[in-house]
XYZ file of C-alpha atoms in Angstrom:
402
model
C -13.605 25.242 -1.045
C -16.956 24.452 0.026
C -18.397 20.921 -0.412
C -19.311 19.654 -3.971
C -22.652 18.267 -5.456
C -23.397 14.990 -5.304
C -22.900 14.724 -8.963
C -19.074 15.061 -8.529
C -19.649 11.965 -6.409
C -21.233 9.989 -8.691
C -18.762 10.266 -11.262
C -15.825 9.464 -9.679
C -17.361 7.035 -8.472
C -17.122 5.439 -12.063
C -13.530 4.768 -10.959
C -11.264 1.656 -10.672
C -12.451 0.628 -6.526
C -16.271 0.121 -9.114
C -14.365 -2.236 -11.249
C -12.431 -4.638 -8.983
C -14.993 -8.016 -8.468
C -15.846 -8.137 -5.071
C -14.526 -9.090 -2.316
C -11.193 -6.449 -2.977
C -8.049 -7.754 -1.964
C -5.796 -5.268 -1.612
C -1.847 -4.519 0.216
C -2.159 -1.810 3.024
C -0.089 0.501 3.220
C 2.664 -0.106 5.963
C 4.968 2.831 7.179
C 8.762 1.515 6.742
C 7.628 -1.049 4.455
C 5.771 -0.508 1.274
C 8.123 1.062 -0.418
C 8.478 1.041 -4.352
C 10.113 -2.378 -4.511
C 8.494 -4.314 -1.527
C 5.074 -2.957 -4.073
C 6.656 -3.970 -7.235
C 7.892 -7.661 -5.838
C 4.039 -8.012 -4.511
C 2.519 -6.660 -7.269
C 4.283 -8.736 -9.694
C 4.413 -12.177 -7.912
C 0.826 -11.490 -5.833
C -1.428 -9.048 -8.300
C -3.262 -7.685 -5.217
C -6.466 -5.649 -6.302
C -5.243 -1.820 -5.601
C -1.875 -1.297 -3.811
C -1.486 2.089 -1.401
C 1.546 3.447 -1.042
C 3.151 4.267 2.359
C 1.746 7.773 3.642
C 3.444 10.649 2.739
C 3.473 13.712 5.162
C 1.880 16.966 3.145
C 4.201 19.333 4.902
C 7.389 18.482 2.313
C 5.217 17.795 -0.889
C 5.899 21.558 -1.874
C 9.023 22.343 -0.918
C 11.104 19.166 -0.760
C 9.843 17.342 -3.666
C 12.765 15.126 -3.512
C 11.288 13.589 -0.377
C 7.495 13.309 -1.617
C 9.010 11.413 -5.203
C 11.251 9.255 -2.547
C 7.671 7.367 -1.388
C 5.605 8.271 -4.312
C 7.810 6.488 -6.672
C 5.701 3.300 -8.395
C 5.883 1.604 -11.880
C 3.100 0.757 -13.655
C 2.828 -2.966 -13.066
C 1.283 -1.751 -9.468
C -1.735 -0.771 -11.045
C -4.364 0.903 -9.903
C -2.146 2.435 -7.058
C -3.006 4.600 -4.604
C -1.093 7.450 -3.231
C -1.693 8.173 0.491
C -0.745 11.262 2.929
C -1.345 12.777 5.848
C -1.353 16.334 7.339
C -4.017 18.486 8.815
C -3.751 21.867 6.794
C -6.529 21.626 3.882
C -4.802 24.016 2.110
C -1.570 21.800 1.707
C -3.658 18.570 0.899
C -5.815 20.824 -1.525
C -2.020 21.627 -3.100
C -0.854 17.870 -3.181
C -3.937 16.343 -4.589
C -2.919 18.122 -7.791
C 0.546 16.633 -7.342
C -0.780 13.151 -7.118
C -2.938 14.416 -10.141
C -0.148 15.062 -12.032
C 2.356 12.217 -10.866
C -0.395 9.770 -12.617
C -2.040 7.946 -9.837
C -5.058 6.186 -9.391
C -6.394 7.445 -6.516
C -5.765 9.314 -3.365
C -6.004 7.956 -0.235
C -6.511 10.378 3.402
C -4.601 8.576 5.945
C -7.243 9.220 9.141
C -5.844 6.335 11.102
C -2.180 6.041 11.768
C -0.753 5.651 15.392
C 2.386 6.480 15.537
C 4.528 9.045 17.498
C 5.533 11.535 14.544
C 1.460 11.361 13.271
C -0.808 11.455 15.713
C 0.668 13.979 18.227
C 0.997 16.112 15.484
C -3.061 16.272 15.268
C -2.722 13.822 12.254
C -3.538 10.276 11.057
C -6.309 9.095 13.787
C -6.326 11.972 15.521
C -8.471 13.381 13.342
C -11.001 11.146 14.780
C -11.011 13.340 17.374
C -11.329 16.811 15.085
C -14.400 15.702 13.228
C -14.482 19.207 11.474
C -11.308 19.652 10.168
C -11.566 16.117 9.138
C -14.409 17.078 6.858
C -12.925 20.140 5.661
C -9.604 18.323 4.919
C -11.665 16.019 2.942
C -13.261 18.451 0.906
C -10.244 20.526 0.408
C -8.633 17.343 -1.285
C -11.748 16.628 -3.245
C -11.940 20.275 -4.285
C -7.841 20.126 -5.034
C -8.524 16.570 -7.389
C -11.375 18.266 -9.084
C -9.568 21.871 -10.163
C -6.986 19.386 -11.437
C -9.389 17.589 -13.623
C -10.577 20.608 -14.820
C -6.788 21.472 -16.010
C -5.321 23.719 -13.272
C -1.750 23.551 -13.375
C 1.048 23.028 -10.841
C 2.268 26.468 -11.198
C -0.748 28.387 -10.629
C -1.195 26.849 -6.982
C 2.484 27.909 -6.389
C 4.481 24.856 -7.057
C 8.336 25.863 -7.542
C 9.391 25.351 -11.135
C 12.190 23.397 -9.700
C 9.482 21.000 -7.882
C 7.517 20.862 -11.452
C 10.465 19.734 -12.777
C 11.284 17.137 -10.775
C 7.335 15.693 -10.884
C 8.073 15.518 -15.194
C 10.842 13.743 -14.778
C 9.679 11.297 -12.422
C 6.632 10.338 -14.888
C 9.518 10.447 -18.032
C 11.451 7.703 -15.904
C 8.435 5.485 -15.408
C 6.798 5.990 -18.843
C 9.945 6.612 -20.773
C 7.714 9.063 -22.136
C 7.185 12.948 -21.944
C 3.664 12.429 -22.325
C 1.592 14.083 -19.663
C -1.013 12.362 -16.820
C -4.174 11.659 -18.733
C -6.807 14.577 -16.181
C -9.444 11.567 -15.066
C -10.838 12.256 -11.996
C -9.408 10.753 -9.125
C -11.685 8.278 -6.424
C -10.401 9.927 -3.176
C -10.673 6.975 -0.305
C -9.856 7.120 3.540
C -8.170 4.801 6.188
C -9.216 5.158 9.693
C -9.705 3.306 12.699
C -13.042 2.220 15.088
C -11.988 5.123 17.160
C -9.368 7.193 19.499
C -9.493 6.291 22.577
C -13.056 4.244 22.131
C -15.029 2.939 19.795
C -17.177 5.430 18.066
C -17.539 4.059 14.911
C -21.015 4.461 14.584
C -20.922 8.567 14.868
C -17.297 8.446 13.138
C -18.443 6.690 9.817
C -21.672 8.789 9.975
C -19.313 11.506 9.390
C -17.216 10.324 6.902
C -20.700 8.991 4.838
C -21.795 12.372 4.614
C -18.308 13.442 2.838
C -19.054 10.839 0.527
C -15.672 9.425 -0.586
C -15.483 6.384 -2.971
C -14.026 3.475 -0.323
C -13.264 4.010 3.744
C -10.779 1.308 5.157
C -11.161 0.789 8.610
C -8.556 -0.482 10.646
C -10.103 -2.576 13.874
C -8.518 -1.174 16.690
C -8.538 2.363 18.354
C -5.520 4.600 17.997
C -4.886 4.442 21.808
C -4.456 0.682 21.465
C -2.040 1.227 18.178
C -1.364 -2.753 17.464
C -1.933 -4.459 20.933
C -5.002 -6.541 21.205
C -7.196 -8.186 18.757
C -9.029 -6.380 15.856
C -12.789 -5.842 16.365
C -14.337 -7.222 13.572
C -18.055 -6.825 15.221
C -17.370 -2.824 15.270
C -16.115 -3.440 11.382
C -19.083 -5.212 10.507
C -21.245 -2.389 11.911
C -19.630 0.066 9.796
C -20.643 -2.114 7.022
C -23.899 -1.992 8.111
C -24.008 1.839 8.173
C -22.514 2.245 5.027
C -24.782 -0.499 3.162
C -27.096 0.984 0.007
C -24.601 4.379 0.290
C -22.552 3.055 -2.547
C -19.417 3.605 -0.805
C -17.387 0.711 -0.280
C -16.195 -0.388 2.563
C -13.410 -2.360 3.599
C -11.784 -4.381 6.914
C -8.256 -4.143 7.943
C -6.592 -6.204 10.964
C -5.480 -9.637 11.474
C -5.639 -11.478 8.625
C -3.160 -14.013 7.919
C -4.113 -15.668 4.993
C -7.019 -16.030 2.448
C -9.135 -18.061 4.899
C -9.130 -15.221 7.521
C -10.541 -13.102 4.074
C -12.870 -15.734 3.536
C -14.389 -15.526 6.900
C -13.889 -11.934 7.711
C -15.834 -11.064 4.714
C -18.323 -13.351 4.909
C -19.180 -12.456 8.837
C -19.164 -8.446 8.125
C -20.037 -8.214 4.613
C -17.557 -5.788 4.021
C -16.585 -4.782 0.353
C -13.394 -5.711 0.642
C -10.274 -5.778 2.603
C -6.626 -4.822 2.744
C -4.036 -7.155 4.161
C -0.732 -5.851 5.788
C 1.360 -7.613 7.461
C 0.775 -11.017 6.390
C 2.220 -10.315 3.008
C 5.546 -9.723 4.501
C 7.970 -12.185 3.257
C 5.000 -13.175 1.329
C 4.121 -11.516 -1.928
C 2.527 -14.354 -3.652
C 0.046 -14.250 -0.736
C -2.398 -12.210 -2.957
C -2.243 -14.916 -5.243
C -4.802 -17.209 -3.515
C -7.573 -14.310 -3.784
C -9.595 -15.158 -6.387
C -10.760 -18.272 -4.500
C -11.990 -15.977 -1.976
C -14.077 -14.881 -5.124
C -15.012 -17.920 -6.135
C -16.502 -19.791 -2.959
C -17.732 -16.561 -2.035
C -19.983 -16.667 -4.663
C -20.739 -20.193 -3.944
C -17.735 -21.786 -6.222
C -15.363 -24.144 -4.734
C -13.814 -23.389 -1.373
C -10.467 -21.528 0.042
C -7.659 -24.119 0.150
C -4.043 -22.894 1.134
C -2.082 -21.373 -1.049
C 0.710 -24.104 -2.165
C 3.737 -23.545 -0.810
C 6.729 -21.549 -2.181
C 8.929 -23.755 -3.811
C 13.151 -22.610 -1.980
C 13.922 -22.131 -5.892
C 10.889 -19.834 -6.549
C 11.976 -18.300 -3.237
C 15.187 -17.416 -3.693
C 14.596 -15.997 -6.996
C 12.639 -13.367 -5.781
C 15.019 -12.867 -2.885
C 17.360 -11.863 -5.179
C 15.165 -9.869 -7.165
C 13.924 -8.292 -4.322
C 17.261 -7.195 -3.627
C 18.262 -6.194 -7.158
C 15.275 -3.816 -7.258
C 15.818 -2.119 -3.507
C 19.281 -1.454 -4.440
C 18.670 -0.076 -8.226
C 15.246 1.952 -7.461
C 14.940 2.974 -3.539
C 18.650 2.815 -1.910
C 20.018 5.952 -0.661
C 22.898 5.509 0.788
C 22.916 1.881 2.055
C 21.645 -1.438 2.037
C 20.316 -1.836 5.680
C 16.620 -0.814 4.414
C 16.493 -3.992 2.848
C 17.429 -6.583 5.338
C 14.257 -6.676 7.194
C 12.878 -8.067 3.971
C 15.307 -10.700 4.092
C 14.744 -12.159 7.415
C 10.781 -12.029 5.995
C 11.596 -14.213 3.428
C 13.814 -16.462 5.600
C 11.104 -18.306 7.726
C 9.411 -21.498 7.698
C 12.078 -23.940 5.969
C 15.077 -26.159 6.981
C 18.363 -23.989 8.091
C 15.782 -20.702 8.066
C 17.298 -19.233 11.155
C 20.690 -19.800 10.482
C 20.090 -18.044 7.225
C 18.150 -15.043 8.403
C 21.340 -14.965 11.034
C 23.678 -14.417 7.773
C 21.337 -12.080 6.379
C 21.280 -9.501 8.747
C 24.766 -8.604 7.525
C 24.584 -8.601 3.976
C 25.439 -5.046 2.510
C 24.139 -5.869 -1.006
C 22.558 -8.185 -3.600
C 25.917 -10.132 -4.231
C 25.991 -10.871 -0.321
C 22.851 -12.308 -0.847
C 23.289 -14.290 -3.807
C 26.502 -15.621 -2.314
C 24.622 -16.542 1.160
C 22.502 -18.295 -0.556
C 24.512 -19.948 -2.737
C 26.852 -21.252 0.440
C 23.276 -22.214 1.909
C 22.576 -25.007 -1.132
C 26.139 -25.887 -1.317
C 26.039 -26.274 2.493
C 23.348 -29.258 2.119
C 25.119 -32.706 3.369
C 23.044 -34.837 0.393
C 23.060 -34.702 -3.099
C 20.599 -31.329 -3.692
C 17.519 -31.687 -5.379
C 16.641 -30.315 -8.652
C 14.932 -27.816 -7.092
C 18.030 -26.728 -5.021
C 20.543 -26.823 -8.436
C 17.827 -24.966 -10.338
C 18.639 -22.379 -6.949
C 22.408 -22.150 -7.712
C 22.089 -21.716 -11.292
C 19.786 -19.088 -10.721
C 21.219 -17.757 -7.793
C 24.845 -17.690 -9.892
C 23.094 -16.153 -12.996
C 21.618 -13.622 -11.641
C 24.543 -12.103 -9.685
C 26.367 -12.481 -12.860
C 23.892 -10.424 -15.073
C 22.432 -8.115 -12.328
C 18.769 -8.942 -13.123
């Protein structure tokens, strides 16, 4: 699996990240958070640019398929999507880049950057930063996996259990209602990392990367020793971008932005390609919404107003659809993994708190529709049309399980 000629490079790099108009706006993935209907809620109210999925660990993608489909489950409003994983075996992420082959994504993201306990102690996520070697030969097994997949090797002649095959064709039949098979394209393989371990190294650390030549690195601006304390270091982001300029691979900032002005400005100070926004978009899918007048005054046109605000009607609505979706598509055994998303969405109105107070006990979407129906019914005055239009909706949708 040695490395491959730089015209492998140069046509996947005719891919979707060469199509999006610059700046790229795009939802980061978030561990515990992006999961299929917190991306199908964004992607259908916001329309980021590319959407990554949360990171899957390699280890199960052969054996426990169940697990892998679990994170890797997307529909195709999400568009281009990006699966991500982690690991630190380039024979397993040579394995599951024919997986995400063959599940029908858009790309394939290397996570090189995660913090947390279960990742990086393990030798994964950013510290990899720290393994420069295997980092490159985990890259180039995954290139080398996405490229015998293009050329038509199958799941069953790297070893994939018939059972796990299976379970991969009837994933795409459920999203496609169709037994069609993934169109082979080659896939863009990306990375997101951070400035650096313990410092910042990004100067010897993208170096490296460069020379593996992927199609987009996203670099997160803090170290992995810092995880999310402190401030994101923009100057060590815009260096990157300074490296990277004339390579023709993009790449993009990640790290405190709050809204489309932060974009604005963070692109405009770093030149960056791009960015991907994570947090902010919590409780906030139309967020992405406002990006194309980062476009626009970029390129000289107009300027970056806020976004208008949410009406409680609009709100609400996808509150409940929110919640509709969680429980139909990702739910296991409870409703719990959705609640965090409620108290998200309850913030920065009258009676918020005591709403996000009622929230954190609601076992299903019919709790919510009936806390929220209690909360317009509970206004002293006559409610707006906006607040009746809430009710209606509210009531109709409980009714018809939309």
């Amino acid at each position: 699996m040695g490395s491959l000629p730089d015209a492998i490079f140069e046509r996947s790099a005719m891919n979707f990240w060469r199509n999006i108009p610059a700046p790229i706006v795009g939802l980061s993935p978030m561990d515990g958070v992006t999961d299929a209907s917190f991306r199908f809620i964004t992607a259908k109210h916001g329309r980021p640019d590319v959407i990554l999925t949360e990171f899957v660990n390699i280890q199960s993608a052969p054996y426990a398929p169940e697990l892998l489909l679990k994170d890797f489950t997307y529909d195709e409003i999400e568009r281009p999507v990006v699966a991500q994983i982690y690991g630190r075996s380039p024979e397993l992420f040579y394995r599951v880049a024919h997986i995400v082959g063959e599940l029908g994504f858009d790309g394939l993201d290397i996570n090189m950057g995660r913090p947390a306990r279960k990742v990086a102690p393990a030798g994964c996520g950013a510290a990899l930063i720290c393994e420069p070697d295997l980092a490159r030969a985990i890259i180039r097994a995954t290139r080398q996996g996405l490229q015998d997949w293009y050329n038509g090797q199958s799941l069953k002649q790297i070893g994939i259990r018939p059972s796990a095959i299976e379970a991969f064709k009837a994933a795409n039949r459920r999203r496609r209602d169709s037994d069609a098979l993934a169109e082979r394209r080659l896939l863009p393989l990306s990375i997101k990392t951070r400035i650096g371990y313990d410092r910042i190294v990004v100067e010897d650390w993208i170096s490296t990367l460069l020379e593996e030549r992927p199609s987009a690195i996203t670099l997160h601006g803090r170290t992995l020793q810092q995880g999310y304390k402190g401030s994101a270091d923009w100057e060590a982001i815009a260096r990157a971008a300074d490296i990277a300029r004339g390579s023709g691979i993009l790449i993009l900032g990640n790290g405190d932005l709050l809204d489309m002005a932060d974009v604005y400005r963070r692109v405009r100070e770093t030149r960056v390609d791009g960015v991907l926004i994570g947090q902010a978009a919590e409780g906030n899918p139309w967020l992405f919404a406002g990006k194309e007048h980062v476009k626009r005054a970029l390129r000289g046109i107009g300027t970056v107003a806020p976004h208008p605000a949410v009406s409680l009607a609009e709100r609400f609505d996808i509150i409940i659809e929110h919640s509709r979706h969680y429980e139909t598509v990702v739910q296991n055994h409870c409703f719990f993994g959705m609640r965090k998303n409620l108290l998200w969405y309850c913030r920065d109105f009258d009676g918020a708190v005591e709403l996000r107070s009622q929230m954190k006990h609601a076992t299903s979407t019919d709790d919510v529709a009936r806390i929220l129906e209690h909360y317009v019914r509970g206004v002293d005055s006559p409610p707006p049309q906006s607040d009746r239009a809430i009710s209606n909706r509210t009531e109709s949708l409980s009714a018809t399980g939309v």
